Coordinates of C-alpha atoms in Angstrom, one line a residue:
X18 CA 13.8 -137.6 79.6
X19 CA 16.2 -134.8 78.9
X20 CA 15.0 -131.4 78.0
X21 CA 16.9 -129.8 75.1
X22 CA 17.2 -126.3 73.9
X23 CA 16.3 -125.4 70.3
X24 CA 19.1 -125.3 67.8
X25 CA 18.3 -121.6 67.2
X26 CA 18.6 -120.9 70.9
X27 CA 22.0 -122.7 71.0
X28 CA 23.2 -120.5 68.1
X29 CA 22.1 -117.3 69.8
X30 CA 23.6 -118.4 73.1
X31 CA 26.9 -119.2 71.4
X32 CA 26.9 -115.9 69.6
X33 CA 26.2 -114.0 72.9
X34 CA 29.0 -115.8 74.8
X35 CA 31.5 -115.4 72.0
X36 CA 30.8 -111.6 71.7
X37 CA 30.1 -110.6 75.3
X38 CA 33.6 -111.3 76.7
X39 CA 35.3 -109.6 73.8
X40 CA 33.0 -106.7 74.3
X41 CA 34.0 -106.4 78.0
X42 CA 37.7 -106.5 77.0
X43 CA 37.2 -103.9 74.3
X44 CA 35.2 -101.6 76.5
X45 CA 37.8 -102.0 79.3
X46 CA 40.6 -101.4 76.8
X47 CA 38.9 -98.3 75.5
X48 CA 38.2 -97.0 79.0
X49 CA 41.8 -97.6 80.0
X50 CA 43.2 -95.8 77.0
X51 CA 40.7 -92.9 77.5
X52 CA 41.6 -92.7 81.2
X53 CA 45.3 -92.6 80.4
X54 CA 44.8 -89.9 77.8
X55 CA 42.5 -88.0 80.1
X56 CA 45.1 -88.0 82.9
X57 CA 47.8 -87.0 80.5
X58 CA 45.7 -84.1 79.0
X59 CA 44.5 -83.0 82.5
X60 CA 48.1 -83.2 83.8
X61 CA 49.3 -81.0 80.9
X62 CA 46.4 -78.6 81.5
X63 CA 47.1 -78.5 85.3
X64 CA 50.9 -78.0 84.7
X65 CA 50.3 -75.2 82.2
X66 CA 47.7 -73.4 84.3
X67 CA 49.6 -73.9 87.5
X68 CA 52.8 -72.5 86.1
X69 CA 51.0 -69.5 84.7
X70 CA 49.4 -69.0 88.2
X71 CA 52.8 -69.3 89.8
X72 CA 54.3 -66.8 87.4
X73 CA 51.5 -64.3 88.0
X74 CA 51.7 -64.7 91.8
X75 CA 55.5 -64.3 91.7
X76 CA 55.1 -61.2 89.5
X77 CA 52.6 -59.8 91.9
X78 CA 54.6 -60.5 94.9
X79 CA 57.8 -59.1 93.3
X80 CA 55.9 -55.9 92.6
X81 CA 54.9 -55.7 96.3
X82 CA 58.5 -56.3 97.2
X83 CA 59.5 -53.4 95.0
X84 CA 57.0 -51.2 96.7
X85 CA 58.7 -51.8 100.0
X86 CA 61.8 -50.1 98.5
X87 CA 60.0 -46.8 98.1
X88 CA 61.8 -45.1 101.1
X89 CA 65.1 -45.6 99.4
X90 CA 64.0 -43.8 96.2
X91 CA 63.6 -40.3 97.9
X92 CA 66.6 -39.0 99.8
X93 CA 64.6 -36.6 101.9
X94 CA 62.1 -39.3 102.9
X95 CA 64.9 -41.7 103.8
X96 CA 66.6 -39.2 106.0
X97 CA 63.3 -38.3 107.6
X98 CA 62.6 -41.9 108.5
X99 CA 66.2 -42.3 109.8
X100 CA 65.7 -39.3 112.0
X101 CA 62.3 -40.4 113.3
X102 CA 63.6 -43.9 114.0
X103 CA 66.1 -42.6 116.5
X104 CA 63.4 -40.5 118.2
X105 CA 64.3 -37.2 116.7
X106 CA 63.2 -35.1 113.8
X107 CA 64.4 -32.5 111.2
X108 CA 65.7 -29.1 112.5
X109 CA 63.6 -27.1 110.0
X110 CA 59.9 -27.6 110.8
X111 CA 58.8 -26.5 107.4
X112 CA 61.1 -29.0 105.7
X113 CA 59.8 -31.7 107.9
X114 CA 56.2 -30.9 107.0
X115 CA 57.2 -30.9 103.4
X116 CA 58.8 -34.3 103.7
X117 CA 55.8 -35.7 105.5
X118 CA 53.6 -34.4 102.8
X119 CA 55.8 -36.0 100.1
X120 CA 55.9 -39.3 102.0
X121 CA 52.1 -39.3 102.4
X122 CA 51.6 -38.5 98.7
X123 CA 53.9 -41.4 97.6
X124 CA 52.4 -43.9 100.0
X125 CA 48.8 -42.9 99.4
X126 CA 49.5 -43.1 95.6
X127 CA 50.8 -46.6 96.1
X128 CA 47.8 -47.6 98.1
X129 CA 45.3 -46.1 95.7
X130 CA 46.9 -47.5 92.6
X131 CA 46.5 -51.0 94.0
X132 CA 43.0 -51.6 95.1
X133 CA 43.9 -54.8 96.9
X134 CA 46.2 -53.0 99.3
X135 CA 44.5 -52.5 102.7
X136 CA 47.2 -50.5 104.4
X137 CA 50.9 -49.4 104.3
X138 CA 52.7 -49.0 107.7
X139 CA 56.2 -47.9 108.8
X140 CA 57.1 -49.0 112.3
X141 CA 60.1 -48.6 114.5
X142 CA 60.1 -50.3 117.9
X143 CA 56.8 -49.5 119.6
X144 CA 56.1 -46.5 117.4
X145 CA 54.2 -46.2 114.1
X146 CA 56.1 -43.6 112.1
X147 CA 53.6 -43.6 109.3
X148 CA 50.4 -45.4 108.1
X149 CA 47.8 -45.1 105.4
X150 CA 44.7 -47.4 105.3
X151 CA 41.9 -48.1 102.8
X152 CA 39.2 -46.6 105.0
X153 CA 40.8 -43.8 107.1
X154 CA 37.4 -42.7 108.3
X155 CA 36.7 -46.0 110.0
X156 CA 40.1 -47.3 111.0
X157 CA 42.8 -46.1 113.4
X158 CA 46.1 -47.2 114.8
X159 CA 46.2 -48.9 118.2
X160 CA 48.5 -46.9 120.4
X161 CA 50.6 -47.8 122.1
X162 CA 51.5 -51.1 120.4
X163 CA 54.6 -53.3 120.8
X164 CA 55.4 -53.9 117.2
X165 CA 58.9 -55.2 118.0
X166 CA 57.4 -58.2 119.8
X167 CA 55.4 -59.4 116.7
X168 CA 56.8 -62.4 114.8
X169 CA 56.6 -60.7 111.4
X170 CA 58.6 -57.7 112.8
X171 CA 61.4 -59.9 114.1
X172 CA 61.4 -61.9 110.8
X173 CA 61.8 -58.7 108.8
X174 CA 64.7 -57.5 111.0
X175 CA 66.5 -60.9 110.6
X176 CA 66.1 -60.9 106.8
X177 CA 68.9 -58.2 106.6
X178 CA 67.0 -55.9 104.3
X179 CA 65.2 -58.6 102.2
X180 CA 61.5 -58.7 101.9
X181 CA 59.6 -61.4 103.9
X182 CA 56.1 -62.8 103.1
X183 CA 53.6 -63.1 106.0
X184 CA 50.7 -65.5 105.6
X185 CA 47.1 -64.8 106.4
X186 CA 46.6 -62.9 109.7
X187 CA 44.3 -60.3 111.1
X188 CA 46.3 -57.1 111.8
X189 CA 45.6 -56.5 115.5
X190 CA 47.3 -53.1 115.5
X191 CA 44.3 -51.6 113.6
X192 CA 40.8 -50.9 115.0
X193 CA 38.3 -52.2 114.1
X194 CA 39.9 -55.5 113.2
X195 CA 39.4 -56.3 109.6
X196 CA 39.5 -59.5 107.4
X197 CA 42.7 -61.6 107.2
X198 CA 45.4 -60.1 105.0
X199 CA 48.6 -61.2 103.4
X200 CA 51.6 -59.0 104.1
X201 CA 55.1 -58.2 102.7
X202 CA 57.5 -56.6 105.2
X203 CA 61.0 -55.3 104.8
X204 CA 63.5 -53.7 107.2
X205 CA 64.7 -50.2 106.0
X206 CA 68.5 -50.2 106.7
X207 CA 71.0 -47.5 107.3
X208 CA 73.2 -47.4 104.3
X209 CA 76.4 -47.0 106.3
X210 CA 76.8 -48.5 108.7
X211 CA 74.1 -51.2 108.0
X212 CA 71.6 -51.4 110.8
X213 CA 67.8 -51.4 110.8
X214 CA 66.1 -48.1 111.0
X215 CA 62.4 -49.2 110.7
X216 CA 60.2 -51.8 109.1
X217 CA 57.8 -51.1 106.2
X218 CA 54.8 -53.4 106.0
X219 CA 52.2 -53.6 103.2
X220 CA 48.9 -55.5 104.0
X221 CA 47.2 -57.0 100.9
X222 CA 43.6 -58.3 100.9
X223 CA 43.4 -62.0 99.9
X224 CA 40.9 -61.0 97.2
X225 CA 43.9 -60.3 95.0
X226 CA 44.2 -64.2 94.6
X227 CA 40.7 -64.3 93.3
X228 CA 41.6 -61.7 90.7
X229 CA 44.6 -63.8 89.7
X230 CA 42.7 -67.1 89.5
X231 CA 39.7 -65.6 87.8
X232 CA 41.7 -65.3 84.6
X233 CA 42.3 -69.1 84.5
X234 CA 39.7 -71.7 83.6
X235 CA 40.6 -75.4 84.2
X236 CA 37.4 -76.8 82.6
X237 CA 37.7 -79.6 85.2
X238 CA 36.1 -80.2 88.6
X239 CA 38.9 -79.0 90.9
X240 CA 39.6 -77.0 94.0
X241 CA 42.5 -74.5 93.8
X242 CA 44.2 -73.2 96.9
X243 CA 47.4 -71.5 98.1
X244 CA 49.2 -72.9 101.2
X245 CA 51.8 -71.0 103.2
X246 CA 55.0 -72.3 104.6
X247 CA 53.1 -74.0 107.5
X248 CA 50.6 -75.7 105.2
X249 CA 47.8 -73.4 106.2
X250 CA 45.3 -72.5 103.5
X251 CA 45.9 -68.9 102.4
X252 CA 43.2 -68.9 99.7
X253 CA 40.8 -71.3 98.2
X254 CA 38.5 -70.8 95.2
X255 CA 35.7 -72.7 97.0
X256 CA 34.4 -72.6 100.5
X257 CA 36.1 -75.1 102.8
X258 CA 35.1 -76.1 106.3
X259 CA 37.6 -76.6 109.1
X260 CA 37.9 -80.3 108.5
X261 CA 38.5 -79.9 104.8
X262 CA 41.2 -77.3 105.4
X263 CA 42.9 -79.7 107.8
X264 CA 42.9 -82.5 105.3
X265 CA 44.2 -80.2 102.5
X266 CA 46.9 -78.7 104.7
X267 CA 48.3 -82.1 105.3
X268 CA 48.0 -83.6 101.8
X269 CA 51.2 -84.1 99.8
X270 CA 51.7 -84.0 96.0
X271 CA 50.3 -87.1 94.3
X272 CA 48.2 -88.2 97.3
X273 CA 44.6 -89.2 96.9
X274 CA 42.3 -87.9 99.6
X275 CA 38.6 -88.3 100.4
X276 CA 36.6 -85.1 100.7
X277 CA 33.0 -84.2 100.3
X278 CA 32.3 -87.9 99.8
X279 CA 34.5 -88.0 96.7
X280 CA 38.1 -88.9 95.9
X281 CA 40.5 -86.0 95.1
X282 CA 44.1 -86.2 93.8
X283 CA 46.5 -83.6 95.0
X284 CA 48.8 -81.7 92.6
X285 CA 51.2 -79.3 94.3
X286 CA 53.3 -76.6 92.6
X287 CA 55.8 -74.5 94.6
X288 CA 56.1 -70.8 94.1
X289 CA 59.8 -70.3 93.5
X290 CA 61.3 -67.6 95.8
X291 CA 58.4 -67.8 98.2
X292 CA 57.5 -70.3 100.9
X293 CA 54.1 -70.9 99.4
X294 CA 52.7 -73.4 97.0
X295 CA 49.7 -73.7 94.7
X296 CA 47.7 -76.9 95.4
X297 CA 45.0 -78.2 93.0
X298 CA 42.7 -80.9 94.3
X299 CA 41.4 -82.7 91.2
X300 CA 38.1 -84.5 91.6
X301 CA 37.7 -88.0 90.1
X302 CA 34.0 -87.5 89.6
X303 CA 34.3 -86.2 86.1
X304 CA 36.6 -89.0 85.0
X305 CA 34.3 -91.6 86.6
X306 CA 31.3 -90.0 84.8
X307 CA 33.2 -90.1 81.5
X308 CA 34.3 -93.7 81.9
X309 CA 30.7 -94.6 82.8
X310 CA 29.6 -92.8 79.6
X311 CA 32.1 -94.9 77.7
X312 CA 30.7 -98.1 79.1
X313 CA 27.1 -97.1 78.5
X314 CA 27.9 -96.0 75.0
X315 CA 29.7 -99.2 74.3
X316 CA 26.9 -101.2 75.8
X317 CA 24.4 -99.3 73.7
X318 CA 26.4 -100.0 70.6
X319 CA 26.7 -103.7 71.6
X320 CA 23.0 -104.0 72.1
X321 CA 22.3 -102.5 68.7
X322 CA 24.8 -104.9 67.2
X323 CA 23.2 -107.8 69.1
X324 CA 19.8 -106.7 67.8
X325 CA 21.1 -106.5 64.2
X326 CA 22.9 -109.8 64.6
X327 CA 19.8 -111.5 66.0
X328 CA 17.7 -110.2 63.1
X329 CA 20.3 -111.4 60.7
X330 CA 20.5 -114.8 62.4
X331 CA 16.7 -115.1 62.4
X332 CA 16.7 -114.5 58.6
X333 CA 19.7 -116.6 57.6
X334 CA 19.3 -119.5 60.0
X335 CA 15.6 -120.1 59.5
X336 CA 16.2 -122.6 56.7
X337 CA 18.9 -124.4 58.6
X338 CA 16.8 -124.6 61.8
X339 CA 13.7 -125.8 59.8
X340 CA 15.9 -128.5 58.1
X341 CA 17.1 -129.7 61.5
X342 CA 13.6 -129.8 62.8
X343 CA 12.5 -131.8 59.7
X344 CA 15.3 -134.3 60.5
X345 CA 14.2 -134.4 64.1
X346 CA 10.7 -135.4 63.1
X347 CA 12.1 -138.3 61.1
X348 CA 14.2 -139.4 64.1
X349 CA 11.2 -139.1 66.4
X350 CA 9.2 -141.3 64.0
X351 CA 11.9 -143.9 64.1
X352 CA 11.9 -143.8 67.9
X353 CA 8.2 -144.3 67.9
X354 CA 8.5 -147.1 65.3
X355 CA 6.9 -145.0 62.7
X356 CA 9.0 -145.3 59.5
X357 CA 6.6 -143.4 57.3
X358 CA 8.1 -139.9 58.0
X359 CA 10.5 -138.5 55.4
X360 CA 12.7 -135.5 55.1
X361 CA 11.1 -133.2 52.5
X362 CA 12.3 -129.7 53.4
X363 CA 14.5 -127.8 50.9
X364 CA 17.1 -125.6 52.5
X365 CA 19.5 -125.3 49.5
X366 CA 22.3 -126.3 51.8
X367 CA 24.4 -129.4 52.6
X368 CA 21.6 -130.3 55.0
X369 CA 19.5 -131.4 52.0
X370 CA 22.1 -134.0 51.2
X371 CA 22.1 -135.2 54.8
X372 CA 18.3 -135.4 54.6
X373 CA 18.4 -137.6 51.5
X374 CA 20.9 -139.9 53.3
X375 CA 18.5 -139.9 56.3
X376 CA 15.6 -140.9 54.1
X377 CA 17.6 -143.7 52.5
X378 CA 18.8 -145.0 55.9
X379 CA 15.2 -144.9 57.2
X380 CA 13.9 -147.0 54.3
X381 CA 16.7 -149.5 54.7
X382 CA 16.1 -149.7 58.4
X383 CA 12.4 -150.3 57.9
X384 CA 13.1 -153.1 55.5
X385 CA 15.7 -154.7 57.8
X386 CA 13.4 -154.5 60.9
X387 CA 10.5 -156.0 59.0
X388 CA 12.6 -158.8 57.7
X389 CA 14.1 -159.5 61.1
X390 CA 10.7 -159.3 62.8
X391 CA 9.1 -161.8 60.5
X392 CA 12.1 -164.1 60.7
X393 CA 12.0 -163.9 64.5
X394 CA 8.2 -164.7 64.6
X395 CA 8.7 -167.6 62.3
X396 CA 11.6 -168.9 64.4
X397 CA 9.6 -168.5 67.6
X398 CA 6.6 -170.2 66.1
X399 CA 8.8 -173.1 64.9
X400 CA 10.2 -173.4 68.4
X401 CA 6.7 -173.5 69.9
X402 CA 5.6 -176.2 67.5
X403 CA 8.7 -178.3 68.0
X404 CA 8.2 -178.2 71.8
X405 CA 4.5 -179.0 71.4
X406 CA 5.4 -181.9 69.2
X407 CA 7.5 -183.2 72.0
X408 CA 5.0 -182.6 74.8
X409 CA 1.9 -183.9 73.1
X410 CA 3.0 -187.5 72.6
X411 CA 4.5 -187.5 76.1
X412 CA 1.2 -186.4 77.6
X413 CA -0.8 -188.9 75.5
X414 CA 1.6 -191.7 76.5
X415 CA 1.2 -191.0 80.2
X416 CA -2.6 -190.8 79.9
X417 CA -2.8 -194.1 78.0
X418 CA -0.7 -195.8 80.6
X419 CA -3.1 -194.6 83.2
X420 CA -6.1 -196.1 81.2
X421 CA -4.2 -199.4 80.7
X422 CA -3.9 -199.5 84.5
X423 CA -7.7 -198.9 84.9
X424 CA -8.4 -201.6 82.4
X425 CA -6.1 -204.0 84.3
X426 CA -7.9 -203.5 87.5
X427 CA -11.3 -203.9 85.8
X428 CA -12.7 -200.5 86.6
X429 CA -14.7 -200.1 83.4
X430 CA -16.8 -197.2 84.6
X431 CA -13.8 -195.1 85.5
X432 CA -12.2 -196.1 82.2
X433 CA -15.2 -195.0 80.2
X434 CA -15.2 -191.6 82.0
X435 CA -11.5 -191.3 81.4
X436 CA -12.0 -191.8 77.7
X437 CA -14.5 -188.9 77.6
X438 CA -12.1 -186.7 79.6
X439 CA -9.3 -187.7 77.3
X440 CA -11.4 -186.8 74.2
X441 CA -11.9 -183.3 75.5
X442 CA -8.3 -182.8 76.5
X443 CA -7.1 -184.0 73.1
X444 CA -9.4 -181.5 71.4
X445 CA -7.8 -178.8 73.5
X446 CA -4.3 -180.0 72.7
X447 CA -4.8 -180.2 69.0
X448 CA -7.0 -177.2 68.3
X449 CA -6.1 -174.6 70.9
X450 CA -3.4 -172.0 69.8
X451 CA 0.1 -172.0 71.2
X452 CA -0.6 -169.0 73.4
X453 CA -3.8 -169.1 75.4
X454 CA -5.6 -167.4 78.2
X455 CA -4.6 -168.4 81.7
X456 CA -8.2 -169.3 82.4
X457 CA -8.1 -171.9 79.6
X458 CA -4.9 -173.5 80.8
X459 CA -6.3 -173.6 84.4
X460 CA -9.5 -175.3 83.1
X461 CA -7.4 -177.8 81.3
X462 CA -5.4 -178.5 84.5
X463 CA -8.7 -179.0 86.3
X464 CA -9.8 -181.6 83.7
X465 CA -6.5 -183.3 83.9
X466 CA -6.7 -183.5 87.8
X467 CA -10.3 -184.8 87.4
X468 CA -8.9 -187.5 85.1
X469 CA -6.2 -188.4 87.6
X470 CA -8.6 -188.4 90.5
X471 CA -10.6 -191.2 88.7
X472 CA -7.4 -193.2 89.1
X473 CA -6.3 -192.2 92.7
X474 CA -9.8 -191.7 94.2
X475 CA -9.4 -190.2 97.7
X476 CA -5.6 -190.3 97.6
X477 CA -5.6 -187.1 95.4
X478 CA -7.2 -183.7 95.9
X479 CA -6.6 -180.5 93.9
X480 CA -7.2 -177.0 95.2
X481 CA -7.1 -173.8 93.2
X482 CA -6.3 -170.4 94.8
X483 CA -6.7 -167.7 92.2
X484 CA -6.4 -164.0 93.2
X485 CA -6.2 -162.5 89.7
X486 CA -8.3 -161.7 86.8
X487 CA -7.5 -164.6 84.6
X488 CA -8.6 -163.0 81.3
X489 CA -5.7 -160.4 81.7
X490 CA -3.0 -163.0 81.3
X491 CA -1.8 -165.2 78.4
X492 CA 0.6 -168.1 78.8
X493 CA 2.0 -170.9 76.6
X494 CA -0.3 -173.9 76.1
X495 CA 0.4 -176.9 78.3
X496 CA 2.7 -174.9 80.6
X497 CA 1.2 -176.0 83.9
X498 CA 0.0 -179.6 83.1
X499 CA 3.5 -181.1 83.0
X500 CA 4.3 -179.6 86.5
X501 CA 1.0 -181.0 87.9
X502 CA 1.9 -184.3 86.3
X503 CA 5.4 -184.2 87.9
X504 CA 3.8 -183.7 91.4
X505 CA 1.5 -186.7 90.9
X506 CA 4.2 -188.9 89.5
X507 CA 6.9 -188.1 92.1
X508 CA 4.7 -187.1 95.1
X509 CA 1.3 -188.7 95.1
X510 CA 1.8 -192.0 93.3
X511 CA 4.5 -193.3 95.7
X512 CA 2.6 -192.1 98.7
X513 CA 0.2 -194.2 100.7
X514 CA -1.7 -191.4 102.5
X515 CA -4.0 -188.9 100.9
X516 CA -2.2 -186.0 99.2
X517 CA -3.3 -182.5 98.1
X518 CA -2.0 -180.4 95.2
X519 CA -2.3 -176.6 95.7
X520 CA -2.3 -174.3 92.6
X521 CA -2.0 -170.6 93.4
X522 CA -1.9 -167.6 91.0
X523 CA -1.3 -164.0 92.2
X524 CA 0.2 -160.8 90.9
X525 CA 3.3 -159.2 92.4
X526 CA 2.8 -156.4 94.9
X527 CA 3.4 -153.1 93.3
X528 CA 4.0 -154.5 89.8
X529 CA 0.9 -155.6 87.8
X530 CA 3.2 -157.0 85.0
X531 CA 4.6 -159.8 87.2
X532 CA 2.6 -163.0 87.8
X533 CA 3.5 -165.7 90.4
X534 CA 2.1 -169.3 89.8
X535 CA 2.9 -171.8 92.6
X536 CA 2.2 -175.6 92.4
X537 CA 2.9 -177.5 95.6
X538 CA 2.1 -180.9 97.0
X539 CA 2.5 -182.7 100.3
X540 CA 3.7 -186.0 98.7
X541 CA 6.8 -187.9 99.3
X542 CA 9.1 -185.5 97.4
X543 CA 12.5 -186.5 95.9
X544 CA 16.2 -185.8 96.1
X545 CA 16.9 -182.5 94.2
X546 CA 20.6 -183.4 93.6
X547 CA 19.6 -186.6 91.9
X548 CA 16.8 -184.9 90.0
X549 CA 19.3 -182.2 88.7
X550 CA 21.7 -185.0 87.7
X551 CA 19.0 -186.8 85.8
X552 CA 17.9 -183.6 84.0
X553 CA 21.5 -182.8 83.0
X554 CA 22.2 -186.3 81.7
X555 CA 18.9 -186.4 79.8
X556 CA 17.6 -189.4 81.8
X557 CA 14.8 -187.3 83.5
X558 CA 11.4 -186.7 82.0
X559 CA 11.1 -184.3 79.0
X560 CA 8.0 -182.6 80.4
X561 CA 9.8 -180.3 82.9
X562 CA 12.6 -179.6 80.5
X563 CA 10.1 -178.5 77.8
X564 CA 8.3 -176.3 80.3
X565 CA 11.5 -174.4 81.1
X566 CA 12.4 -174.1 77.4
X567 CA 8.9 -172.9 76.4
X568 CA 8.9 -170.5 79.4
X569 CA 12.2 -169.0 78.3
X570 CA 11.1 -168.7 74.7
X571 CA 7.9 -167.0 75.7
X572 CA 9.5 -164.5 78.0
X573 CA 13.3 -164.3 78.7
X574 CA 12.6 -162.5 81.9
X575 CA 10.4 -165.3 83.3
X576 CA 11.8 -168.0 85.6
X577 CA 10.9 -171.3 87.1
X578 CA 12.2 -172.7 90.4
X579 CA 11.6 -176.2 91.9
X580 CA 12.2 -177.1 95.6
X581 CA 11.7 -180.6 96.9
X582 CA 13.0 -182.9 99.6
X583 CA 12.2 -186.5 100.5
X584 CA 9.3 -186.6 102.9
X585 CA 8.4 -182.8 102.5
X586 CA 6.7 -182.7 99.1
X587 CA 7.5 -180.4 96.2
X588 CA 7.0 -176.7 95.4
X589 CA 7.3 -175.3 91.9
X590 CA 7.2 -171.5 91.6
X591 CA 6.9 -169.7 88.2
X592 CA 7.6 -166.0 87.8
X593 CA 5.9 -164.9 84.6
X594 CA 6.6 -161.5 83.0
X595 CA 3.8 -160.0 81.0
X596 CA 4.8 -159.6 77.3
X597 CA 3.2 -157.8 74.3
X598 CA 0.7 -159.6 72.2
X599 CA 2.4 -162.5 70.4
X600 CA 1.3 -163.6 66.9
X601 CA -0.7 -166.8 67.0
X602 CA 0.2 -169.6 64.7

């Protein structure tokens, strides 16, 4: 039996399926739109902020470049440096001291006016012509020092009077060594002819980048850094270990990298006029969190909608579901042959019209079934009576022939006993119902065998083997007697030696609704081909034909099989299917 879901459950399931996938599509569409808008807005923010940073850094670096031109602004200082660069000095000692004082005032003023300047140096070859540092009490110049061998020195000389930018490095010409600095260096040239006199170098603390970046707020989770011409990280607004610095130094614009267990997208902006670039590593964590928030919010709204829809469904579909259940009860009654149930629920919908049609159909079906059932019973009863009308004269005819034979041989005692036996058998035939207990039919067969034994004496024996409860089975009246009579007529009567008829009844193994009845004899037997021909042509006895017809009418699933051969006796096997109680005539 199939298990079915309720109609209400099917409606809810259909609603859930029909709304869940659109919900997924809508949520994904909203998330995709938001992600696109987020990337666009963030890109706009990054571009605007980065361009402002680039502009500030360029302005700052340009100012530093201008500071390296200070020796050109004062003629006395310029000639002083020119003279010192060739290893000489001014002829007037007082004038030289005055120029030195003026140079010191100008350079110290430049250093003190810019808090991020760590030191200003003027070098020529292996000599430091002038220096001023942020902590003169704690720092000193390393002497001697081969400035001309330094890479930044050579770069400044090769720039032909233009300023060069030097990335983070620790100035090893100052003791004690300080923190890494960023420098701007420029070669001071002789005006005519043009040749380098000395190199002016300004060291700037990298904290100046922090001051520049402090004025900008991205409002997104990002790491901002500056990379030099070699990709080295000059500055970062967050601590970076060596591995992270290596990853960031190699990352290119638009690339997505994995750092700190998260994904970062790289946005690089070159600083025009300088070999540096600003790099912003944008974390995808914030976008993922916002997308997750969108999904959760959409799911929350969907669940609220589902709850409201379920409540609405519960209210609006109750009548429809009750109407369907009422119809189901009517159908269940029809299935169980109970036609008294009717649809009596009022739903104020089209289902009421369907229910009225169901009631009308049930009434008509009940009437039709009753008429067909009564007609079938009457037809079956008529068939039983017609068959009985055929078999009763036949049995009586055969029995009277037997009595005539007894009278002819002068066996009056046997004839008298036979008349008593016949009287009891006729009473059974005339008064017993068409369907009887198996025990009654077997008793009738025993009486019949006893009647026949009066005729055949020791030539006939009948044995019964009953392995069933006879009161549990009912069969048509006179079902077995014609078969026993057939065994006596075709097996015992032509035979000269004593014969035995065995009657066996047993239930099928594993099926208590199947009964096997076997009637066998060890008489002469007969040719089955000739017997079948006689039955087909109508020349054979009516007894066996009537048994087959009555057995088929009683139970279409029942069968009868006869096996016989000359000299080996006859076996008749009946397979009887138990049927419901049949109305008795």
